[in-house]
mmCIF file of C-alpha atoms in Angstrom:
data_model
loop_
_atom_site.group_PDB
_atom_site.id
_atom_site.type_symbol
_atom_site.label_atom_id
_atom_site.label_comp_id
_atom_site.label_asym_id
_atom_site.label_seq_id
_atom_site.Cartn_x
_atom_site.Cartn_y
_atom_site.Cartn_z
ATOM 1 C CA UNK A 1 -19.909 -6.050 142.923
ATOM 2 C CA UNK A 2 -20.506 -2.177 142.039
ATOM 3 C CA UNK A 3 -19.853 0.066 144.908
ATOM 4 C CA UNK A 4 -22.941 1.744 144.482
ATOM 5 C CA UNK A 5 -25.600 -0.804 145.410
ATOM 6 C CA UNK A 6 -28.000 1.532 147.846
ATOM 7 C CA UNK A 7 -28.677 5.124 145.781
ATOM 8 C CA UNK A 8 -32.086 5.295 147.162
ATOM 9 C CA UNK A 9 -30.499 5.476 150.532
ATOM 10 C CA UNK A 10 -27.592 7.942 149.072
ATOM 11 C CA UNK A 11 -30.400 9.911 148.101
ATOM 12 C CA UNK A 12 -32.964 9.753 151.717
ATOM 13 C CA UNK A 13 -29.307 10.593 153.639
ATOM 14 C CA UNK A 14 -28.608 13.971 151.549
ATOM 15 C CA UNK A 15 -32.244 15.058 152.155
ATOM 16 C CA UNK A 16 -31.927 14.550 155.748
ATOM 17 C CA UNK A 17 -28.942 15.377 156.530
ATOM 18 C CA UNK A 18 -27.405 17.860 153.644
ATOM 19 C CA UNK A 19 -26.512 20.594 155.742
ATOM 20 C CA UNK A 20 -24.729 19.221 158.207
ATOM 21 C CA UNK A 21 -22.229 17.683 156.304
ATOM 22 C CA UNK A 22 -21.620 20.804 154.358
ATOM 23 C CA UNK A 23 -20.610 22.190 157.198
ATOM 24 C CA UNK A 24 -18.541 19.137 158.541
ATOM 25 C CA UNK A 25 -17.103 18.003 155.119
ATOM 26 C CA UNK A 26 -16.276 21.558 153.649
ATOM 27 C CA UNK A 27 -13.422 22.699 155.690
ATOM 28 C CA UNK A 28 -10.048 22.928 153.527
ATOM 29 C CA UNK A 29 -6.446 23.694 154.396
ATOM 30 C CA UNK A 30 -4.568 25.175 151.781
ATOM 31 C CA UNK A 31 -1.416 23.840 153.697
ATOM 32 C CA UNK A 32 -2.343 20.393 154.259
ATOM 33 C CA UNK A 33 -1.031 19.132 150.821
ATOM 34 C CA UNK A 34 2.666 18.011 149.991
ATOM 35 C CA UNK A 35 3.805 17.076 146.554
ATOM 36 C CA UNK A 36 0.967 15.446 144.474
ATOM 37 C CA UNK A 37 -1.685 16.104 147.619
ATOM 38 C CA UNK A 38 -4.429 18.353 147.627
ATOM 39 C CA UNK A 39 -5.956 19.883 150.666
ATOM 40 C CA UNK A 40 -7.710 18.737 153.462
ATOM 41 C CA UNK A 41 -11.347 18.357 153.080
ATOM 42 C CA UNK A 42 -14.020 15.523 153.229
ATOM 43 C CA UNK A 43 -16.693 14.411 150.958
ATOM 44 C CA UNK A 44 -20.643 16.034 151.927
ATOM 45 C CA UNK A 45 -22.338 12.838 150.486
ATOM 46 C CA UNK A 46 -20.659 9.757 151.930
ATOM 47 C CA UNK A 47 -21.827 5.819 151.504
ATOM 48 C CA UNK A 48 -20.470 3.044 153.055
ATOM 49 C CA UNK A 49 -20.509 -0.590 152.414
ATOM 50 C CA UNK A 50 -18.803 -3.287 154.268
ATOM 51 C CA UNK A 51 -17.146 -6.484 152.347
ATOM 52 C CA UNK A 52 -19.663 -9.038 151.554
ATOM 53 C CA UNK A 53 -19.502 -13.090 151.631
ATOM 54 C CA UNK A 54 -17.510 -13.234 148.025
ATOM 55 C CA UNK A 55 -14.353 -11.714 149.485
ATOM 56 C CA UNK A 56 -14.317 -14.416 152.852
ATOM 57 C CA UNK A 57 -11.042 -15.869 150.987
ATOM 58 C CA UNK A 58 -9.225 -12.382 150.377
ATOM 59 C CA UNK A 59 -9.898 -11.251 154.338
ATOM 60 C CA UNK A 60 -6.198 -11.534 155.335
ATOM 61 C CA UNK A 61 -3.435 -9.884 153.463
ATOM 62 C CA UNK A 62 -1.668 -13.182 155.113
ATOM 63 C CA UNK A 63 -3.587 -14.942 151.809
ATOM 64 C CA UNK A 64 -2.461 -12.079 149.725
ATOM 65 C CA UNK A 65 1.017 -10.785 150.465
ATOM 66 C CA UNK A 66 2.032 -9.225 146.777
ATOM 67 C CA UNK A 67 2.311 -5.784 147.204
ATOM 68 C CA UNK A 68 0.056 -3.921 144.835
ATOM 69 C CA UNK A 69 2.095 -2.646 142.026
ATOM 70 C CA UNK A 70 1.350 0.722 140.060
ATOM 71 C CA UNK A 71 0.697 -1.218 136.463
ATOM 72 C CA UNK A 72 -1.625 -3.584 138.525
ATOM 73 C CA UNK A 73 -3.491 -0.914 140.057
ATOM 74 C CA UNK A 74 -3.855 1.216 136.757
ATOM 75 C CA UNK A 75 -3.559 -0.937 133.888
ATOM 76 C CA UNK A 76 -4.023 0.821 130.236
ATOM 77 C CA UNK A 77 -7.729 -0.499 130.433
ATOM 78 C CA UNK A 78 -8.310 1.952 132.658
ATOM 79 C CA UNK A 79 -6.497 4.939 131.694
ATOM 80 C CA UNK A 80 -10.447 6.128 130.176
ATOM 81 C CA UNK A 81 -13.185 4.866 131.419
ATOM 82 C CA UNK A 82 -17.347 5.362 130.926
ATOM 83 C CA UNK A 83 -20.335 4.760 132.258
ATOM 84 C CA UNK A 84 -23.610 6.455 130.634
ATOM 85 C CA UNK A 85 -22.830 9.417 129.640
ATOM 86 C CA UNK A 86 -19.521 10.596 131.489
ATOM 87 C CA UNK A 87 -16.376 9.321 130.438
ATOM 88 C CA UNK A 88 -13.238 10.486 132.327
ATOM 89 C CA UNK A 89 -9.549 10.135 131.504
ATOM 90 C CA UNK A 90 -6.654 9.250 134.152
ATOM 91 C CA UNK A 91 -4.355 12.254 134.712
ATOM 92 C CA UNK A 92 -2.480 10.843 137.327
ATOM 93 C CA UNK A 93 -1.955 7.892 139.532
ATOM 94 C CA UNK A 94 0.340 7.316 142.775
ATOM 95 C CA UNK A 95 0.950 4.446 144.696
ATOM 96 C CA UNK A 96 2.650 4.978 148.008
ATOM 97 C CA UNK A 97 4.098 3.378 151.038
ATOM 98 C CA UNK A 98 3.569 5.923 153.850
ATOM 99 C CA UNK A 99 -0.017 5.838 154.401
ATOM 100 C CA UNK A 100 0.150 9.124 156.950
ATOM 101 C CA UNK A 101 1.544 11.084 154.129
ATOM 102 C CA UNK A 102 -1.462 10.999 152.101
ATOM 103 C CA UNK A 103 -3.714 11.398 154.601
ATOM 104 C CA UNK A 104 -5.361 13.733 157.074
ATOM 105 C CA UNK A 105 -6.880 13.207 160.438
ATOM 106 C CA UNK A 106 -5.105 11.802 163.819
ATOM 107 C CA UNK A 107 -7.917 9.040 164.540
ATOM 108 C CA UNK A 108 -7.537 7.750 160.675
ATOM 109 C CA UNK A 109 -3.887 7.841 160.646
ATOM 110 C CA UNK A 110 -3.917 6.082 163.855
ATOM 111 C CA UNK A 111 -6.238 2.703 162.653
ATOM 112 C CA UNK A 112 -4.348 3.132 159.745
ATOM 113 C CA UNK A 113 -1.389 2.116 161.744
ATOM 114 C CA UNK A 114 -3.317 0.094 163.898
ATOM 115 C CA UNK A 115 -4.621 -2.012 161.413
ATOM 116 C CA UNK A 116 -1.259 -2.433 159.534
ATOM 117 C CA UNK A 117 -1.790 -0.144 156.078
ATOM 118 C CA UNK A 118 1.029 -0.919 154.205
ATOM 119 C CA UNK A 119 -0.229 0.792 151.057
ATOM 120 C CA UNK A 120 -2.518 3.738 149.115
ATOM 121 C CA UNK A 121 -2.951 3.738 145.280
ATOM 122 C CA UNK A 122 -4.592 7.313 144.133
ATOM 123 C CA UNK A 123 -5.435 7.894 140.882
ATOM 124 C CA UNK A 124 -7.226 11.347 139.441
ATOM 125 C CA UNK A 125 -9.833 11.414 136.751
ATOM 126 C CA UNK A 126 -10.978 14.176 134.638
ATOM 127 C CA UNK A 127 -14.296 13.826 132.658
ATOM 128 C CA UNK A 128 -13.421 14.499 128.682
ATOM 129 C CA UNK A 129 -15.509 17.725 128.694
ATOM 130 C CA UNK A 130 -13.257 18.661 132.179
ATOM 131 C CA UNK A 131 -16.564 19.288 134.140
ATOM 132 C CA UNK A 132 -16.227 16.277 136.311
ATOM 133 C CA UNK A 133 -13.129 15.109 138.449
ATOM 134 C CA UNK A 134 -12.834 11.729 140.164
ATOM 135 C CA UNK A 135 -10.705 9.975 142.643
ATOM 136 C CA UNK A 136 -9.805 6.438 142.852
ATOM 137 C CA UNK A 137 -8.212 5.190 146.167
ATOM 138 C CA UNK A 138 -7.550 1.663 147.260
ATOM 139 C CA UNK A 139 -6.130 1.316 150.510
ATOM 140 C CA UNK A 140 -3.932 -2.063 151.675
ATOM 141 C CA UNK A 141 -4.754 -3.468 155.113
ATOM 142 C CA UNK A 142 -3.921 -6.171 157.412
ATOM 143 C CA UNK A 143 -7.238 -7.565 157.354
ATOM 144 C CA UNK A 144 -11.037 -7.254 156.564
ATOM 145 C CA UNK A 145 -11.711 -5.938 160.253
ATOM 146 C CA UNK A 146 -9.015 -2.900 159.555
ATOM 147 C CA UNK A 147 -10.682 -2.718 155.729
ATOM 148 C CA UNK A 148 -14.067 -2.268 157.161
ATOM 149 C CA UNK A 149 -13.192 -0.119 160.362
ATOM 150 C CA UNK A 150 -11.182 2.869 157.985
ATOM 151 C CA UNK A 151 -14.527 2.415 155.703
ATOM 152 C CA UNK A 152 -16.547 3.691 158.960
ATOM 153 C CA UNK A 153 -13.562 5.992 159.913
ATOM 154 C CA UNK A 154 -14.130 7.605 156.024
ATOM 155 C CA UNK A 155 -17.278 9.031 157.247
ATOM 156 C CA UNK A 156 -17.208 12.749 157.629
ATOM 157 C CA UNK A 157 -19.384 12.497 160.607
ATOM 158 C CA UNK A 158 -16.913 10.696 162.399
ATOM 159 C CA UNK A 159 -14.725 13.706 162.192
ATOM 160 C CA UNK A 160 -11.577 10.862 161.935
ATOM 161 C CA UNK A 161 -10.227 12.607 159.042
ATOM 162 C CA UNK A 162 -9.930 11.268 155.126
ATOM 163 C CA UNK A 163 -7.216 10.807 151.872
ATOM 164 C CA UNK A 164 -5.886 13.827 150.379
ATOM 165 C CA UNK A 165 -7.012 14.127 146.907
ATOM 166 C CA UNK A 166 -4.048 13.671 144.179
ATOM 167 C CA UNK A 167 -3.696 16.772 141.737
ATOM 168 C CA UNK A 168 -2.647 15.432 138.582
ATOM 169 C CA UNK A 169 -1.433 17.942 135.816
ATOM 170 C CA UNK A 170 -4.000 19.092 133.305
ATOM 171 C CA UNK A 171 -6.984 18.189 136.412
ATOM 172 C CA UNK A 172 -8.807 20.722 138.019
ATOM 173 C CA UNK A 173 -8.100 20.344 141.839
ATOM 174 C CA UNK A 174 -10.560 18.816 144.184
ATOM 175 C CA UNK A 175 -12.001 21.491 146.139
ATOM 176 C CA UNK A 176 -14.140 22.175 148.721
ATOM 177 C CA UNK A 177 -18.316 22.236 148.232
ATOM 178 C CA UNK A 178 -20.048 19.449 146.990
ATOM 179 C CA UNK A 179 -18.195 15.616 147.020
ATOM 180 C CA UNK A 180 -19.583 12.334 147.280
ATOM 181 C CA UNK A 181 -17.681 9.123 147.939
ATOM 182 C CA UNK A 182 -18.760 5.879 148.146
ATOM 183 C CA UNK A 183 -16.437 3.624 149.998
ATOM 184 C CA UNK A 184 -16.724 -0.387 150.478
ATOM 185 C CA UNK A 185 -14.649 -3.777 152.256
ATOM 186 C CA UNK A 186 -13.409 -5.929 149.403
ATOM 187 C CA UNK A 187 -11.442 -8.725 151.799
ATOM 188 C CA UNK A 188 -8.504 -6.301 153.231
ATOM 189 C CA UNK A 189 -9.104 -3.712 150.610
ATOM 190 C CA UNK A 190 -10.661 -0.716 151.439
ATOM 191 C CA UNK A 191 -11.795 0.833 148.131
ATOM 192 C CA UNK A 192 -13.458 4.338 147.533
ATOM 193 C CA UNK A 193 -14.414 6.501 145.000
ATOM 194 C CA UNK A 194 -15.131 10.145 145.434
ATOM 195 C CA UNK A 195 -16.247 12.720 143.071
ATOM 196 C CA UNK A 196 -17.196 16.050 142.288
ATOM 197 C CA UNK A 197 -18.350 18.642 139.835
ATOM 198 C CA UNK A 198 -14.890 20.521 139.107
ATOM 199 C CA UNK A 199 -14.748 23.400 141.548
ATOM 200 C CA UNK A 200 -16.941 22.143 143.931
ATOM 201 C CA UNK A 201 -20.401 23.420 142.644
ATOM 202 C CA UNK A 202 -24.098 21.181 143.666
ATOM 203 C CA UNK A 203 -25.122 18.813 141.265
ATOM 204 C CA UNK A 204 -28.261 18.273 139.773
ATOM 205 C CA UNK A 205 -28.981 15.431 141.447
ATOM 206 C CA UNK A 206 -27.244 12.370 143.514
ATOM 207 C CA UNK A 207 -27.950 10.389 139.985
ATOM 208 C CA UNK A 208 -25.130 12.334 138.702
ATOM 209 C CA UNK A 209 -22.781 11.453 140.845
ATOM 210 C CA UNK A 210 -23.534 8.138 141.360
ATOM 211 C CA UNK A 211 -23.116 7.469 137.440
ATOM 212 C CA UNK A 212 -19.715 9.363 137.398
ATOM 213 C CA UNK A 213 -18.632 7.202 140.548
ATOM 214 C CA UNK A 214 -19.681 4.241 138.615
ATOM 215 C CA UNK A 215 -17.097 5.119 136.082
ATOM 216 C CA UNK A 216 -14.126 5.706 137.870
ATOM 217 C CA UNK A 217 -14.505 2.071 139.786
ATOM 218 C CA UNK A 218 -13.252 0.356 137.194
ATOM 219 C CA UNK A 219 -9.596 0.028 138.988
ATOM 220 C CA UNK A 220 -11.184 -1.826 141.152
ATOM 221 C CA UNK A 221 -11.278 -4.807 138.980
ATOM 222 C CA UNK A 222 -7.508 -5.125 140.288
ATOM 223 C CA UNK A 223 -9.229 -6.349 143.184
ATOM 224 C CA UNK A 224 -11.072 -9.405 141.737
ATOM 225 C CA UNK A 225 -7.983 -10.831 139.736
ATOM 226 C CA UNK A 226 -6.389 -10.999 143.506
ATOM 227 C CA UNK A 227 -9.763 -13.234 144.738
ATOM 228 C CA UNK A 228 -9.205 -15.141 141.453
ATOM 229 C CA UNK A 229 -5.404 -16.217 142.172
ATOM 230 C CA UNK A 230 -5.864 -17.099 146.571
ATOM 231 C CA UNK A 231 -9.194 -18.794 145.285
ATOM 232 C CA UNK A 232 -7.932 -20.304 142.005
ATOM 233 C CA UNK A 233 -11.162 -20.714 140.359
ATOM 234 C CA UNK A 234 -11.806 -17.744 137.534
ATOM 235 C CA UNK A 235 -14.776 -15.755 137.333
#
């Protein structure tokens, strides 16, 4: 199921509520980044979506013990990927074990560890005409109740903090200004995509993000083969 299944709301929240997230999404930290991390900031647009009744049999990583691996999270069928018109290319990926290294924020770091993240794979995107860049994250939890709380802790109203975008060579760094991410449950997955126009500049409309969000999901598939082998009937 496509992350992005309620625009029109995407859309009414930015109208409403626009400013106010500039100012609490917008704040960066030139120090906040080690190796491979960018700074500290938070997307302005943010959507949320909590697991639906297809992923019941993928709720506990007890069902689902394989650690991800890096070739399972970014296969070559996604190393470009399209939707409409934007196309994007991965620059980098990373797949680590210390979830408080690629993150910021005390309360997100915390239900990270409370809710037993063992895992984050990060991959960057660039769009072929280097005007877009994208983030893929997938985050490993315990269960769907830790999956769906860090989906609410995402939310730059919360103040709880967020993942630290990867730079990837030849990518133009995520920056602060305008970001939207859309972020949803899949079992004990927490999945999110996040994009902006490179160097932070206001996009024409939501439309345009939500179309370059909807090409960097396509890791995500990862996600279904794992429902197909604890369920064992293919989709």
């Amino acid at each position: 199921m496509p992350l992005i299944v309620v625009a029109a709301v995407v859309v009414v929240l930015v109208a409403a509520g626009a400013v106010a997230f500039f100012v609490m999404g917008g704040e960066e930290d030139e120090a906040a980044g080690g190796p491979g991390n960018g700074a500290r900031i938070s997307p302005v647009a943010y959507t949320p979506q909590m697991a639906d009744k297809d992923m019941a049999k993928l709720a506990q990583r007890s069902a689902d013990q394989r650690p991800i691996t890096q070739g399972e999270a970014f296969p070559a069928d996604v190393k470009t990927v399209a939707y409409q018109k934007y196309s994007f290319t991965l620059a980098g990926s990373q797949l680590s074990a210390d979830c408080k290294a690629v993150t910021w924020g005390a309360r997100l770091q915390g239900d990270l560890a409370k809710y037993g993240c063992s895992q984050i794979a990060r991959g960057a995107y660039v769009s072929q005409d280097k005007r877009h860049v994208g983030q893929f994250i997938a985050v490993n939890l315990v269960s769907q109740q830790g999956a769906e709380q860090i989906v609410r802790d995402l939310d730059p109203a919360t103040g709880a903090g967020f993942v630290l975008p990867l730079n990837a060579p030849g990518a133009p760094d995520f920056r602060s200004g305008f970001s939207a991410a859309y972020a949803q449950a899949y079992g004990h997955y927490a999945i999110i995509t996040w994009v902006q126009r490179a160097g932070g500049s206001q996009p024409a409309s939501l439309n345009e993000m939500i179309d370059a969000s909807l090409a960097i999901e396509k890791p995500a598939d990862f996600v279904w083969g794992r429902l197909e082998l604890v369920d064992g009937t293919p989709r």
